[in-house]
Coordinates of C-alpha atoms and ligand atoms in Angstrom, one line a residue:
M1 CA 7.4 -9.1 38.1
K2 CA 4.7 -8.5 35.5
A3 CA 5.4 -6.5 32.4
S4 CA 3.4 -3.3 32.0
F5 CA -0.1 -3.5 30.5
R6 CA 1.1 -1.3 27.7
S7 CA 3.5 -4.1 26.6
D8 CA 0.5 -6.4 25.8
Q9 CA -0.3 -4.1 22.9
V10 CA 2.9 -4.8 21.1
E11 CA 2.6 -7.2 18.1
Y12 CA 4.7 -7.5 15.0
A13 CA 3.5 -10.3 12.8
I14 CA 6.4 -9.9 10.4
R15 CA 9.0 -11.0 12.9
D16 CA 6.7 -13.2 15.0
V17 CA 6.5 -15.8 12.2
V18 CA 10.3 -16.0 12.3
V19 CA 10.2 -17.9 15.6
P20 CA 8.7 -21.2 14.2
A21 CA 10.9 -20.9 11.1
T22 CA 14.1 -20.6 13.3
I23 CA 13.1 -23.8 15.1
L24 CA 12.8 -25.6 11.8
E25 CA 16.1 -24.2 10.6
K26 CA 17.8 -25.5 13.8
Q27 CA 16.4 -28.9 12.9
G28 CA 18.2 -28.7 9.5
A29 CA 15.5 -27.4 7.2
K30 CA 16.3 -24.8 4.6
I31 CA 13.6 -22.1 4.7
T32 CA 12.9 -19.8 1.7
N33 CA 12.0 -16.4 3.1
F34 CA 9.2 -14.4 1.5
N35 CA 8.4 -12.7 4.8
I36 CA 10.8 -9.8 5.3
G37 CA 10.8 -6.5 3.3
D38 CA 14.6 -6.2 3.3
P39 CA 15.9 -6.0 -0.3
N40 CA 19.5 -6.4 0.9
K41 CA 18.6 -10.0 2.1
Y42 CA 18.2 -10.8 -1.7
D43 CA 20.2 -9.7 -4.7
F44 CA 19.8 -5.9 -4.2
K45 CA 22.9 -4.2 -2.9
T46 CA 23.7 -0.7 -1.5
P47 CA 25.0 1.6 -4.2
P48 CA 28.9 1.5 -4.1
H49 CA 29.2 5.3 -3.7
M50 CA 27.2 5.2 -0.5
L51 CA 29.4 2.5 0.9
E52 CA 32.5 4.5 0.0
A53 CA 31.0 7.5 1.7
L54 CA 30.6 5.5 4.9
Q55 CA 34.1 4.1 4.6
N56 CA 35.6 7.6 4.3
I57 CA 33.5 8.8 7.2
A58 CA 34.8 5.9 9.3
N59 CA 38.3 7.3 8.8
D60 CA 37.3 10.7 10.3
T61 CA 38.1 11.7 13.8
E62 CA 34.8 13.5 14.1
M63 CA 32.7 10.9 15.9
G64 CA 30.7 13.1 18.2
Y65 CA 26.9 13.4 18.6
A66 CA 24.9 15.0 15.8
P67 CA 22.2 17.7 16.4
S68 CA 19.0 16.1 17.7
E69 CA 17.0 17.4 14.7
G70 CA 19.6 15.8 12.4
N71 CA 22.7 16.7 10.4
L72 CA 22.1 20.1 8.8
E73 CA 23.6 19.2 5.4
L74 CA 21.4 16.1 5.3
R75 CA 18.3 18.1 6.1
E76 CA 19.2 20.6 3.4
E77 CA 19.5 17.8 0.9
I78 CA 16.2 16.2 2.1
L79 CA 14.5 19.6 1.7
A80 CA 15.8 20.0 -1.8
F81 CA 14.6 16.5 -2.7
E82 CA 11.2 16.8 -1.1
R83 CA 10.7 20.2 -2.8
S84 CA 11.5 18.8 -6.1
K85 CA 8.8 16.1 -5.6
N86 CA 6.1 17.7 -3.5
M87 CA 4.7 21.2 -3.0
L88 CA 6.1 21.9 0.5
S89 CA 5.8 24.9 2.7
A90 CA 8.5 23.4 4.9
T91 CA 12.0 24.8 5.7
E92 CA 15.0 22.8 7.1
D93 CA 13.6 23.5 10.6
D94 CA 10.6 21.5 9.7
I95 CA 12.6 18.4 9.0
L96 CA 13.5 15.9 11.7
V97 CA 15.9 13.1 11.0
T98 CA 14.9 9.9 12.8
S99 CA 16.2 6.3 13.4
G100 CA 14.2 5.1 10.4
I101 CA 10.6 6.0 9.8
S102 CA 9.8 3.6 12.7
E103 CA 11.2 6.0 15.3
G104 CA 9.4 8.9 13.6
I105 CA 6.0 7.1 13.8
Q106 CA 6.6 6.4 17.5
M107 CA 7.5 10.1 18.2
L108 CA 4.6 11.5 16.2
I109 CA 1.9 9.2 17.6
G110 CA 3.2 9.8 21.1
A111 CA 3.1 13.6 20.6
T112 CA -0.3 13.6 19.0
L113 CA -2.6 11.3 20.9
N114 CA -4.1 11.4 24.4
P115 CA -6.2 8.5 25.8
K116 CA -9.6 8.5 24.0
D117 CA -8.2 10.1 20.9
N118 CA -8.1 8.1 17.8
I119 CA -6.2 7.8 14.5
L120 CA -7.5 6.3 11.3
I121 CA -5.2 3.6 9.9
P122 CA -5.7 1.6 6.6
G123 CA -6.7 -2.0 6.8
P124 CA -4.4 -3.8 6.1
A125 CA -1.4 -1.8 7.1
Y126 CA 2.2 -2.0 8.3
P127 CA 1.6 -3.1 11.9
P128 CA 3.5 -0.4 14.0
Y129 CA 0.8 2.2 13.4
T130 CA -1.8 0.2 15.2
S131 CA 0.5 -1.3 17.9
L132 CA 2.0 2.1 18.8
T133 CA -1.4 3.9 18.9
R134 CA -2.6 1.3 21.5
Y135 CA 0.8 1.5 23.3
F136 CA 0.1 5.2 23.9
G137 CA -3.4 4.4 25.2
A138 CA -5.3 5.7 22.2
D139 CA -7.6 4.0 19.7
P140 CA -6.6 2.8 16.2
I141 CA -9.6 2.9 13.9
I142 CA -9.1 0.8 10.8
Y143 CA -10.6 2.0 7.6
N144 CA -11.5 -0.2 4.6
T145 CA -9.5 -0.6 1.5
L146 CA -11.0 -2.4 -1.5
E147 CA -9.3 -5.5 -2.9
K148 CA -11.4 -5.4 -6.1
E149 CA -10.1 -1.8 -6.7
N150 CA -6.5 -2.8 -6.3
W151 CA -6.8 -2.0 -2.6
A152 CA -7.6 1.7 -3.0
F153 CA -9.1 3.2 0.2
D154 CA -12.9 3.5 0.6
I155 CA -13.5 7.2 1.3
D156 CA -17.1 6.6 2.4
D157 CA -15.9 4.3 5.1
I158 CA -13.3 6.9 6.2
R159 CA -16.0 9.6 6.3
K160 CA -18.2 7.4 8.5
K161 CA -15.4 6.6 10.9
I162 CA -14.1 10.1 11.5
N163 CA -15.5 11.4 14.9
A164 CA -14.8 14.2 17.4
H165 CA -11.8 12.4 18.8
T166 CA -10.1 11.8 15.5
K167 CA -6.7 13.6 15.3
A168 CA -5.1 12.2 12.1
I169 CA -5.3 9.7 9.3
V170 CA -2.5 7.5 8.1
L171 CA -1.8 7.0 4.4
I172 CA 0.7 4.5 3.3
N173 CA 1.4 4.9 -0.4
P174 CA 2.5 2.7 -2.0
N175 CA 1.1 0.4 0.7
N176 CA 2.7 -2.4 2.7
P177 CA 1.3 -5.1 2.6
T178 CA -0.9 -4.7 -0.5
G179 CA 1.3 -2.8 -2.9
A180 CA -1.6 -0.3 -3.7
L181 CA -0.6 3.0 -5.3
L182 CA -3.2 5.6 -4.7
P183 CA -4.7 7.6 -7.7
K184 CA -4.3 11.4 -7.6
N185 CA -8.0 12.1 -7.4
H186 CA -8.4 9.8 -4.4
I187 CA -5.6 11.7 -2.6
K188 CA -7.2 15.1 -3.4
D189 CA -10.6 13.9 -2.1
L190 CA -8.9 12.8 1.1
V191 CA -7.2 16.1 1.6
D192 CA -10.5 17.9 1.2
L193 CA -12.2 15.5 3.7
C194 CA -9.4 16.1 6.2
G195 CA -9.8 19.9 5.7
E196 CA -13.5 19.6 6.5
H197 CA -12.8 17.8 9.8
D198 CA -9.6 19.6 10.9
I199 CA -7.5 16.4 11.0
F200 CA -4.0 16.0 9.7
I201 CA -2.4 13.4 7.4
I202 CA 0.5 11.2 8.2
S203 CA 1.8 10.2 4.8
D204 CA 4.2 7.3 4.8
E205 CA 6.1 7.5 1.5
I206 CA 8.9 5.1 2.1
Y207 CA 8.2 3.3 -1.2
D208 CA 7.7 6.5 -3.2
K209 CA 10.2 5.6 -5.9
I210 CA 9.3 1.9 -6.2
V211 CA 6.3 2.1 -8.5
Y212 CA 5.5 0.0 -11.6
D213 CA 2.2 1.4 -13.0
G214 CA 1.3 5.1 -12.6
K215 CA 2.9 7.8 -10.6
H216 CA 3.4 8.5 -6.9
Y217 CA 1.6 11.6 -5.5
S218 CA 2.0 13.0 -2.0
P219 CA -1.0 14.6 -0.3
S220 CA 1.3 17.5 0.5
S221 CA 1.2 18.4 -3.2
F222 CA -2.5 19.2 -2.9
S223 CA -2.7 20.9 0.4
N224 CA -2.6 24.6 1.2
D225 CA -4.1 24.2 4.6
V226 CA -4.3 20.6 5.8
P227 CA -1.2 19.7 7.6
V228 CA 0.7 16.7 6.2
V229 CA 3.6 15.0 7.9
V230 CA 5.6 13.3 5.3
A231 CA 7.5 10.3 6.6
N232 CA 10.3 8.9 4.4
G233 CA 13.7 7.3 4.6
F234 CA 16.6 5.6 3.1
S235 CA 16.0 2.0 4.1
K236 CA 14.2 0.7 0.9
V237 CA 15.0 3.0 -2.1
Y238 CA 18.6 3.5 -1.1
L239 CA 19.1 -0.1 0.1
V240 CA 20.4 0.7 3.6
P241 CA 17.7 -0.7 6.0
G242 CA 20.4 -1.4 8.7
W243 CA 21.7 2.2 8.7
R244 CA 18.5 3.3 10.4
V245 CA 18.1 6.7 8.8
G246 CA 14.6 8.2 8.1
Y247 CA 12.9 11.5 8.4
M248 CA 9.7 13.5 8.9
V249 CA 8.8 16.7 7.1
F250 CA 6.1 18.9 8.6
H251 CA 4.2 20.5 5.8
D252 CA 1.9 22.8 7.8
P253 CA 1.1 25.9 5.7
Q254 CA -1.2 27.4 8.3
E255 CA 0.8 26.3 11.4
R256 CA -2.1 24.2 12.7
I257 CA 0.1 21.5 14.2
S258 CA 3.0 23.6 15.3
E259 CA 2.5 22.4 18.9
V260 CA 2.8 18.8 17.8
E261 CA 5.9 19.6 15.8
D262 CA 7.5 21.3 18.8
A263 CA 6.5 18.3 21.0
V264 CA 8.2 15.9 18.6
K265 CA 11.3 18.0 18.5
K266 CA 11.4 18.2 22.3
Y267 CA 11.2 14.5 22.5
S268 CA 13.9 14.1 19.9
R269 CA 16.3 15.8 22.3
L270 CA 15.7 13.1 24.9
R271 CA 17.1 10.4 22.5
I272 CA 20.1 12.7 21.7
C273 CA 20.5 11.9 18.0
V274 CA 20.4 9.5 15.1
N275 CA 23.6 7.5 14.3
S276 CA 25.9 10.3 13.1
P277 CA 28.2 8.5 10.5
C278 CA 25.2 7.0 8.8
Q279 CA 23.4 10.4 8.6
K280 CA 26.5 11.8 6.9
A281 CA 26.7 8.9 4.5
C282 CA 23.1 9.4 3.5
I283 CA 24.0 12.9 2.1
S284 CA 25.8 10.9 -0.7
A285 CA 22.5 9.0 -1.3
L286 CA 20.7 12.2 -2.3
K287 CA 23.6 14.0 -4.0
G288 CA 25.0 11.0 -5.9
P289 CA 23.9 8.9 -8.9
Q290 CA 20.4 7.6 -8.8
D291 CA 20.6 5.0 -11.5
H292 CA 20.3 2.0 -9.2
I293 CA 16.6 3.0 -8.6
S294 CA 15.5 2.4 -12.2
K295 CA 17.5 -0.9 -12.3
M296 CA 16.0 -2.1 -9.1
V297 CA 12.4 -1.2 -10.3
S298 CA 12.8 -3.0 -13.6
K299 CA 14.2 -6.1 -11.9
L300 CA 11.3 -6.0 -9.4
R301 CA 8.7 -5.4 -12.1
E302 CA 9.7 -8.7 -13.8
R303 CA 9.5 -10.5 -10.4
R304 CA 6.1 -9.0 -9.7
D305 CA 4.7 -10.0 -13.1
Y306 CA 6.0 -13.5 -12.6
M307 CA 4.7 -14.0 -9.1
Y308 CA 1.4 -12.4 -9.8
K309 CA 0.8 -14.8 -12.8
R310 CA 2.0 -17.8 -10.8
F311 CA -0.1 -17.1 -7.7
N312 CA -3.2 -16.7 -9.9
E313 CA -2.5 -20.1 -11.6
I314 CA -2.6 -21.8 -8.2
E315 CA -6.1 -23.2 -7.3
G316 CA -7.0 -21.9 -3.9
I317 CA -5.2 -18.5 -4.2
E318 CA -6.3 -15.3 -5.8
C319 CA -4.2 -12.2 -6.1
A320 CA -4.6 -8.5 -7.0
K321 CA -1.7 -6.9 -8.9
P322 CA 0.5 -4.6 -6.8
Q323 CA 1.4 -1.3 -8.4
G324 CA 4.2 -0.3 -6.0
A325 CA 6.5 -1.5 -3.2
F326 CA 7.5 -5.2 -3.2
Y327 CA 4.6 -6.9 -1.6
M328 CA 1.7 -9.0 -2.7
F329 CA -1.3 -9.7 -0.5
P330 CA -3.0 -12.8 -2.0
K331 CA -6.4 -14.2 -0.8
I332 CA -6.7 -17.8 0.4
T333 CA -9.7 -19.3 -1.3
H334 CA -8.8 -23.0 -0.8
P335 CA -11.5 -24.8 1.2
A336 CA -9.0 -26.6 3.4
W337 CA -8.3 -23.5 5.4
T338 CA -10.4 -21.1 7.5
N339 CA -7.5 -19.4 9.3
D340 CA -4.7 -17.5 7.6
K341 CA -2.1 -18.0 10.4
Q342 CA -2.7 -21.7 10.2
F343 CA -2.3 -21.6 6.4
V344 CA 1.1 -19.8 6.8
L345 CA 2.3 -22.3 9.4
D346 CA 1.2 -25.2 7.3
I347 CA 3.0 -23.8 4.3
L348 CA 6.1 -23.3 6.4
N349 CA 6.0 -26.8 7.9
N350 CA 5.2 -28.6 4.6
C351 CA 6.9 -26.5 1.9
H352 CA 9.6 -24.7 4.0
V353 CA 8.4 -21.4 2.5
L354 CA 7.7 -18.5 4.9
F355 CA 5.0 -15.9 4.3
V356 CA 3.3 -13.6 6.8
H357 CA -0.3 -14.1 7.8
G358 CA -2.7 -11.4 6.7
S359 CA -4.5 -11.0 10.0
G360 CA -1.1 -9.7 11.4
F361 CA -1.8 -6.5 9.2
S362 CA -5.4 -6.2 10.1
K363 CA -7.7 -8.7 11.9
E364 CA -10.7 -7.9 9.6
Q365 CA -9.3 -6.9 6.2
G366 CA -6.3 -9.2 6.4
H367 CA -8.4 -12.3 7.3
M368 CA -7.7 -15.2 5.0
H369 CA -4.9 -13.4 3.2
F370 CA -1.1 -13.6 3.5
R371 CA 1.7 -11.3 2.5
S372 CA 4.6 -12.3 0.3
V373 CA 7.5 -10.2 -0.9
F374 CA 8.6 -10.5 -4.5
L375 CA 12.2 -9.7 -3.8
P376 CA 13.8 -13.1 -4.6
P377 CA 15.0 -14.0 -8.1
I378 CA 12.5 -15.7 -10.4
E379 CA 14.1 -19.2 -10.1
I380 CA 13.5 -19.0 -6.3
I381 CA 10.0 -17.8 -6.7
E382 CA 9.3 -20.5 -9.2
E383 CA 10.6 -23.3 -7.0
A384 CA 8.8 -22.1 -3.9
L385 CA 5.5 -21.5 -5.6
S386 CA 5.6 -24.9 -7.3
K387 CA 6.0 -26.5 -3.9
V388 CA 3.0 -24.4 -2.6
E389 CA 1.0 -25.5 -5.6
R390 CA 1.7 -29.2 -5.1
Y391 CA 0.9 -28.9 -1.5
L392 CA -2.5 -27.1 -2.1
D393 CA -3.4 -29.6 -4.8
S394 CA -2.8 -32.5 -2.3
K395 CA -5.2 -31.0 0.2
Ligands
LIG1 C1 5.2 1.3 5.2 C2 6.5 1.2 6.0 N1 6.9 2.3 6.8 C3 8.0 2.2 7.5 C4 8.8 1.1 7.5 C5 10.0 1.1 8.4 O1 11.0 1.9 7.8 P1 12.4 2.3 8.5 O2 13.4 1.3 8.1 O3 12.7 3.6 7.9 O4 12.1 2.3 10.0 C6 8.5 0.0 6.7 C7 9.3 -1.2 6.7 O5 9.0 -2.2 6.2 C8 7.3 0.1 6.0 O6 6.9 -1.0 5.2

């Protein structure tokens, strides 16, 4: 039996490159992974008070379903946190806890788009936004970001690409895969543009506290009318990607997208609820000590600085400096390659170092780029990039 035509739309470059790496590993090779944005795979560990909270919950007898919209105490804590950060019109009822942001994206795109509708997505971007838009039969329209301006978005390109079928625009700030952190005035301009065209903003803020230069701003802080759906979660900042707890906040001061919000909540009842013990344990994340965040950021800053310097020393690679998240998106300028996927496979086979090809994040803007995490300790980065340098020099 053939799989549905919808399934052809599903691509996830980040995990696709793991297949050839696993084959090599089975043959005895030791692969150094720079492909997965999972800090727990390196020397970043979940804060002990959160683990303790989960252990205590495991001794409870209360192991029933949670409410579909999410544990109330968790939603109250999320609201308090989001209000301290952003100007929000939302109440607890406008918060939906999801199985990671990933589930939230899926629900929101499914509830927003009909066939022929479109959504604007940055190029390059975290792949599910594009894949899921296609999966639901709608059109992803990719807008340009400018490598020379540290991958800030090109508002003129966005303006040109908005049309009568555009429903929303995705902002990922800080961005995966480029590490771009958007300046305040750019975000304000975008909010104004969305107001002119009656479209709403999906604001992915999963790396909001992982910033090195400057400050993170949410479009919700600048909007009294334009709806902003803030998507955030615990995977990265609180170091629990496997718990699968994220959330969406509907900031909609003039109730322009209340039908979409209702549709998302209706859908959420179909999937019953998010893992209930992990939701409860996430209350301790927001209530408890936050000092692991500044420690994580200063460790990552050192690694970023080192990797940025090292990549730019290699002939055949150029790299902009990321200001947030834990990704770099270098450009391949070496004359031996014309295809970024082939470059990544060649580096894998010859250096046993695994990156992700840039075209997996956007065919056009990711062409001849690759994504690397800077999560591993400096010694590991040093060893891996020296191998890459030697290999490129030999070509
Ligand atoms: C921009 C962005 N959004 C969402 C996610 C997924 O988050 P979650 O673990 O909450 O599903 C990732 C994971 O890498 C990401 O980079």
